[in-house]
Every structure is written in structure tokens, then in C-alpha cells.
């Protein structure tokens, strides 16, 4: 890990589809940006309504209420400066009828939502927008929608875009079947991630950053069992966060690149 630059005065907008995506895929990045002084704006499109709770809900509590409360806790752990909810509904896995719901993220006009995100970015002066890649990391319809929304918003405001992915070759070697994305991809019956040579940037962090990321992940206790992310193996599965950049270098590059092929054009 390389030392971060002083990023005070800069703002990054990070767009995700569901609560817990922010911790799983960008937790180290968010914490390091905050530690370097950057303002981080986390935009979450849905409340993850279709993610069944593994724990009993409190009397009168709904899954969206529980998941949003967990999101607020995780965002605080990750140093998020502002949390914005787009208010769309979870679309479910590929082929689910939930995608036809009037408020489903996949049923929304992506240009309209992109304009909404672009307005937030413009108001905040965000020169960097982070969002899912065109594969939706593992093919989830909402993640694919987050790509369309995020990439269009970045184009509208002229921001550097970073597309979130995972390095499936690295995970195959370092954490075979040890990352939550493995189970998510099986549930969606789709491939996930990209090969190493397709990825240009990998961000890592210190032991403290990894501990913070794990704490943010298990804050989503309705979805993530701490036993599924054991501390002793956590770095192998979650110690890197991977991106493909659109446009010139931006703030995430200032965090240093620990990608295996960092010195080779990719």
C-alpha cells in the first residue's frame, strides 16, 4: 500500500445498487479517501428490499428499514460524508418478476436517474464518480443499472469514472470460493468479475483499513454472517478493490496502485 495524498478539498461520489455493496466492493477505498481528507458522497439506489433477513426482525420492523439502518451504521464506519438514497426498489435476480415492479430500479428511466446523480455530483463538486462496471460485477440487474446510471452521470458532469469490478483470477488463487461474490454469482447463475489483465487499478490498505471494512460489512448483519467473513482469512478475499477507469487519472489513483500489472499498460 502506498501513502495517500492530501485529498482535502476534493469530493468523490460513489454509486451502489444495494446496502452492503458499498462495504463489500469499496469499503477500503471509501475509508482511505475519508482518511486522506476527501469528501465522500455515497448514493445508494435501492433499500435491498428483496434480500431476506437472516435474523428475526424487530416487532413492526421491515426489511428495508433494517437494511437502511445497517447502511447508515456502515457509512459512518467508512467515513462517508453524505448518504443519499435514490428511493428505487430492488429488482431481484435475473428473471425475477420483481423487475416489473413500477418502482424497480431496472424499470426506471436510467437517463432520468443519471441526471439526478449528476445534479448531486455537480452540487457537491465531485470530479470523480465510482460505479459498477458494465457487467454489473456479477450480472445482477440492479448492478447493471448502476453502471448505466453512473457512467452517464460521469459523462454529464465530465467526471473521471471508475468502474467497480473484481479480479476473478486473483480470487481463484487467493480465496477460492471465499468471497461473497462467489455465492452471489451462483445465485444469479452468471459469471463474475474480470481477468487480471483487464483491470487497471487495485486499491488496498493497512490492517486497520481492512478491519474497518470488515466491521462495515458485518454491520449489515441481516445479510452477512460474521462467520462467513472470518477475520483470519479476510485479507485474502477482501484485501483488494478493483477498478477500470474512464478518462484521465482521478482521485482513486492517488491512493496508489497495487495491481499485479500496474507497470504494464492494461
Coordinates of C-alpha atoms in Angstrom, one line a residue:
X1 CA 0.0 0.0 0.0
X2 CA 1.3 3.5 -0.8
X3 CA 0.6 6.5 1.3
X4 CA -2.4 8.6 0.2
X5 CA -2.0 12.2 -1.0
X6 CA -3.7 15.0 0.9
X7 CA -7.1 15.0 -0.8
X8 CA -8.7 17.8 1.2
X9 CA -10.9 19.9 -1.0
X10 CA -11.8 17.0 -3.3
X11 CA -15.1 15.1 -3.5
X12 CA -15.9 11.6 -4.7
X13 CA -19.4 10.3 -5.4
X14 CA -19.8 6.5 -5.1
X15 CA -22.9 4.9 -6.5
X16 CA -24.1 1.5 -5.5
X17 CA -27.3 -0.6 -6.1
X18 CA -28.0 -2.0 -2.6
X19 CA -27.0 -1.6 1.0
X20 CA -23.8 -3.7 1.7
X21 CA -22.4 -3.2 -1.8
X22 CA -20.5 -0.1 -0.5
X23 CA -18.7 -2.2 2.1
X24 CA -18.1 -5.3 0.1
X25 CA -16.7 -3.7 -3.0
X26 CA -15.5 -0.2 -2.0
X27 CA -15.0 -0.3 1.8
X28 CA -11.3 0.2 1.8
X29 CA -11.5 2.9 -0.9
X30 CA -14.1 4.9 1.0
X31 CA -12.2 4.7 4.3
X32 CA -8.9 5.7 2.7
X33 CA -10.5 8.6 0.8
X34 CA -12.0 9.9 4.0
X35 CA -8.7 9.4 5.9
X36 CA -7.0 11.5 3.2
X37 CA -9.4 14.3 3.7
X38 CA -11.7 13.8 0.7
X39 CA -15.4 14.4 1.0
X40 CA -17.3 11.1 0.1
X41 CA -20.8 11.1 -1.1
X42 CA -22.4 7.6 -1.1
X43 CA -25.5 7.2 -3.3
X44 CA -27.5 4.0 -2.9
X45 CA -30.2 3.3 -5.4
X46 CA -32.4 0.8 -3.5
X47 CA -33.1 -0.4 0.0
X48 CA -32.3 -4.1 -0.9
X49 CA -36.0 -5.0 -0.3
X50 CA -35.6 -8.5 -1.7
X51 CA -32.7 -9.5 0.5
X52 CA -34.3 -11.7 3.1
X53 CA -33.1 -11.1 6.6
X54 CA -31.1 -13.9 8.1
X55 CA -32.0 -12.6 11.6
X56 CA -35.5 -12.0 13.1
X57 CA -36.8 -8.5 12.5
X58 CA -37.8 -6.4 15.4
X59 CA -41.6 -6.0 16.1
X60 CA -43.0 -3.8 13.3
X61 CA -39.7 -3.6 11.5
X62 CA -39.5 -4.1 7.8
X63 CA -36.5 -5.4 5.8
X64 CA -36.0 -2.0 4.1
X65 CA -35.9 -0.3 7.5
X66 CA -33.4 -2.8 8.8
X67 CA -31.2 -2.6 5.8
X68 CA -31.2 1.2 5.7
X69 CA -30.3 1.3 9.4
X70 CA -27.4 -1.0 8.8
X71 CA -26.3 1.1 5.8
X72 CA -26.2 4.2 8.0
X73 CA -24.0 2.4 10.5
X74 CA -21.7 1.1 7.8
X75 CA -21.5 4.5 6.2
X76 CA -20.4 6.1 9.5
X77 CA -17.7 3.4 9.9
X78 CA -16.4 4.2 6.4
X79 CA -16.3 7.9 7.0
X80 CA -18.9 8.8 4.5
X81 CA -19.7 12.5 4.5
X82 CA -23.1 12.3 2.9
X83 CA -25.5 9.4 2.3
X84 CA -28.1 9.8 -0.4
X85 CA -30.9 7.4 -1.2
X86 CA -32.4 7.3 -4.7
X87 CA -35.6 5.6 -3.4
X88 CA -35.9 2.9 -6.1
X89 CA -36.9 -0.7 -5.4
X90 CA -34.7 -3.9 -5.5
X91 CA -35.3 -5.6 -8.9
X92 CA -34.2 -9.1 -7.8
X93 CA -32.1 -11.6 -9.6
X94 CA -32.2 -12.2 -13.4
X95 CA -35.7 -13.4 -14.5
X96 CA -37.5 -12.4 -11.3
X97 CA -40.9 -10.8 -11.8
X98 CA -39.8 -8.1 -9.3
X99 CA -38.1 -6.4 -12.2
X100 CA -41.6 -5.4 -13.5
X101 CA -42.5 -3.6 -10.3
X102 CA -43.3 0.1 -11.0
X103 CA -40.5 1.3 -8.6
X104 CA -37.9 -1.3 -9.6
X105 CA -34.5 0.1 -10.4
X106 CA -34.4 -1.7 -13.7
X107 CA -37.8 -0.3 -14.7
X108 CA -36.7 3.3 -14.1
X109 CA -35.5 5.6 -16.8
X110 CA -31.7 5.4 -16.5
X111 CA -31.2 8.8 -18.0
X112 CA -33.5 10.4 -15.5
X113 CA -31.7 8.8 -12.6
X114 CA -28.3 9.7 -14.2
X115 CA -29.4 13.3 -14.3
X116 CA -30.4 13.1 -10.6
X117 CA -27.0 11.6 -9.8
X118 CA -25.2 14.2 -12.0
X119 CA -27.0 17.0 -10.1
X120 CA -25.8 15.6 -6.8
X121 CA -22.3 15.4 -8.2
X122 CA -22.5 18.9 -9.6
X123 CA -23.8 20.4 -6.4
X124 CA -21.0 18.6 -4.5
X125 CA -18.3 19.5 -6.9
X126 CA -17.4 15.8 -7.3
X127 CA -14.8 15.3 -10.0
X128 CA -14.8 11.5 -9.6
X129 CA -17.7 9.1 -9.8
X130 CA -17.4 5.4 -8.8
X131 CA -20.0 2.9 -10.1
X132 CA -20.4 -0.7 -11.2
X133 CA -18.8 -1.9 -14.4
X134 CA -20.9 -2.8 -17.5
X135 CA -21.0 -6.5 -16.3
X136 CA -22.6 -5.3 -13.0
X137 CA -19.7 -7.1 -11.3
X138 CA -21.7 -10.3 -11.2
X139 CA -24.6 -9.7 -13.6
X140 CA -27.2 -8.6 -11.1
X141 CA -29.8 -6.4 -13.0
X142 CA -29.5 -3.6 -10.4
X143 CA -25.8 -3.5 -10.7
X144 CA -26.0 -3.3 -14.5
X145 CA -28.4 -0.4 -14.0
X146 CA -25.9 1.3 -11.6
X147 CA -23.4 1.1 -14.5
X148 CA -25.8 2.8 -16.9
X149 CA -26.7 5.5 -14.4
X150 CA -23.1 6.1 -13.1
X151 CA -21.4 6.2 -16.5
X152 CA -24.0 8.6 -17.9
X153 CA -23.8 10.8 -14.8
X154 CA -20.0 10.9 -15.1
X155 CA -20.3 11.9 -18.8
X156 CA -22.8 14.6 -18.0
X157 CA -20.6 16.3 -15.5
X158 CA -17.2 15.5 -17.1
X159 CA -16.1 13.5 -14.1
X160 CA -13.5 10.7 -14.1
X161 CA -15.4 7.4 -13.8
X162 CA -14.1 4.3 -12.0
X163 CA -15.9 1.1 -12.8
X164 CA -16.0 -1.4 -9.9
X165 CA -15.2 -5.0 -10.6
X166 CA -13.4 -8.0 -9.0
X167 CA -10.4 -9.9 -10.2
X168 CA -11.7 -13.4 -10.6
X169 CA -8.3 -14.9 -11.3
X170 CA -6.9 -13.4 -8.1
X171 CA -9.8 -14.7 -6.1
X172 CA -9.5 -18.1 -7.6
X173 CA -6.0 -18.3 -6.3
X174 CA -6.1 -16.3 -3.1
X175 CA -9.7 -17.0 -1.8
X176 CA -11.3 -19.8 -3.8
X177 CA -15.0 -19.7 -3.0
X178 CA -14.1 -17.3 -0.2
X179 CA -15.7 -14.1 -1.3
X180 CA -19.4 -13.2 -1.1
X181 CA -19.4 -12.6 -4.9
X182 CA -18.9 -16.3 -5.4
X183 CA -22.3 -17.1 -3.8
X184 CA -23.9 -14.1 -5.4
X185 CA -22.8 -15.2 -8.9
X186 CA -24.1 -18.7 -8.3
X187 CA -27.4 -17.4 -7.2
X188 CA -27.7 -15.3 -10.3
X189 CA -26.3 -18.2 -12.4
X190 CA -23.9 -15.8 -14.2
X191 CA -20.1 -15.3 -14.5
X192 CA -18.5 -12.6 -12.3
X193 CA -15.6 -10.2 -12.5
X194 CA -12.8 -9.9 -15.0
X195 CA -9.4 -11.4 -15.6
X196 CA -6.4 -9.7 -14.2
X197 CA -5.2 -8.2 -17.5
X198 CA -8.5 -6.4 -18.0
X199 CA -8.1 -4.4 -14.7
X200 CA -6.1 -1.3 -14.5
X201 CA -6.3 -0.3 -10.8
X202 CA -6.3 -2.2 -7.5
X203 CA -6.6 -0.4 -4.1
X204 CA -5.5 -1.9 -0.9
X205 CA -5.0 -0.7 2.7
X206 CA -3.5 -1.3 6.1
X207 CA -4.6 -3.8 8.6
X208 CA -6.7 -1.0 10.2
X209 CA -8.4 -0.3 6.9
X210 CA -9.2 -4.0 6.4
X211 CA -10.6 -4.2 9.9
X212 CA -12.8 -1.2 9.3
X213 CA -14.0 -2.7 6.0
X214 CA -14.9 -6.0 7.8
X215 CA -16.7 -4.0 10.6
X216 CA -18.7 -2.2 7.9
X217 CA -19.6 -5.5 6.2
X218 CA -20.8 -7.2 9.3
X219 CA -22.8 -4.0 10.2
X220 CA -25.1 -5.4 7.6
X221 CA -25.9 -8.2 10.0
X222 CA -29.3 -9.0 8.4
X223 CA -27.4 -10.1 5.3
X224 CA -23.8 -11.1 6.3
X225 CA -23.0 -13.6 8.9
X226 CA -19.6 -12.7 10.6
X227 CA -18.7 -16.4 10.3
X228 CA -18.8 -16.0 6.5
X229 CA -16.1 -13.4 6.6
X230 CA -13.6 -14.8 9.2
X231 CA -11.0 -12.2 10.3
X232 CA -8.1 -14.6 9.8
X233 CA -8.9 -15.1 6.1
X234 CA -10.3 -11.6 5.4
X235 CA -7.3 -10.1 3.7
X236 CA -7.1 -12.9 1.2
X237 CA -10.7 -12.4 0.0
X238 CA -11.3 -8.7 0.6
X239 CA -7.8 -7.0 0.8
X240 CA -8.1 -5.5 -2.7
X241 CA -10.7 -3.5 -4.5
X242 CA -10.5 -3.4 -8.3
X243 CA -11.4 -0.7 -10.9
X244 CA -11.4 0.1 -14.6
X245 CA -11.0 3.9 -15.2
X246 CA -12.8 6.0 -17.8
X247 CA -11.0 9.3 -18.5
X248 CA -7.8 10.7 -17.1
X249 CA -6.3 9.9 -13.7
X250 CA -8.6 10.8 -10.8
X251 CA -8.7 10.6 -7.0
X252 CA -8.6 6.8 -6.7
X253 CA -5.3 6.8 -8.5
X254 CA -3.9 9.0 -5.7
X255 CA -4.5 6.1 -3.3
X256 CA -1.7 4.1 -5.1
X257 CA -2.0 1.2 -7.4
X258 CA -1.1 -2.3 -6.1
X259 CA -2.4 -4.1 -9.2
X260 CA -0.2 -7.0 -10.3
X261 CA 0.2 -5.4 -13.7
X262 CA 0.4 -1.8 -12.5
X263 CA 3.6 -1.2 -14.5
X264 CA 2.2 -2.8 -17.7
X265 CA -0.4 -1.0 -19.9
X266 CA -3.8 -2.7 -19.4

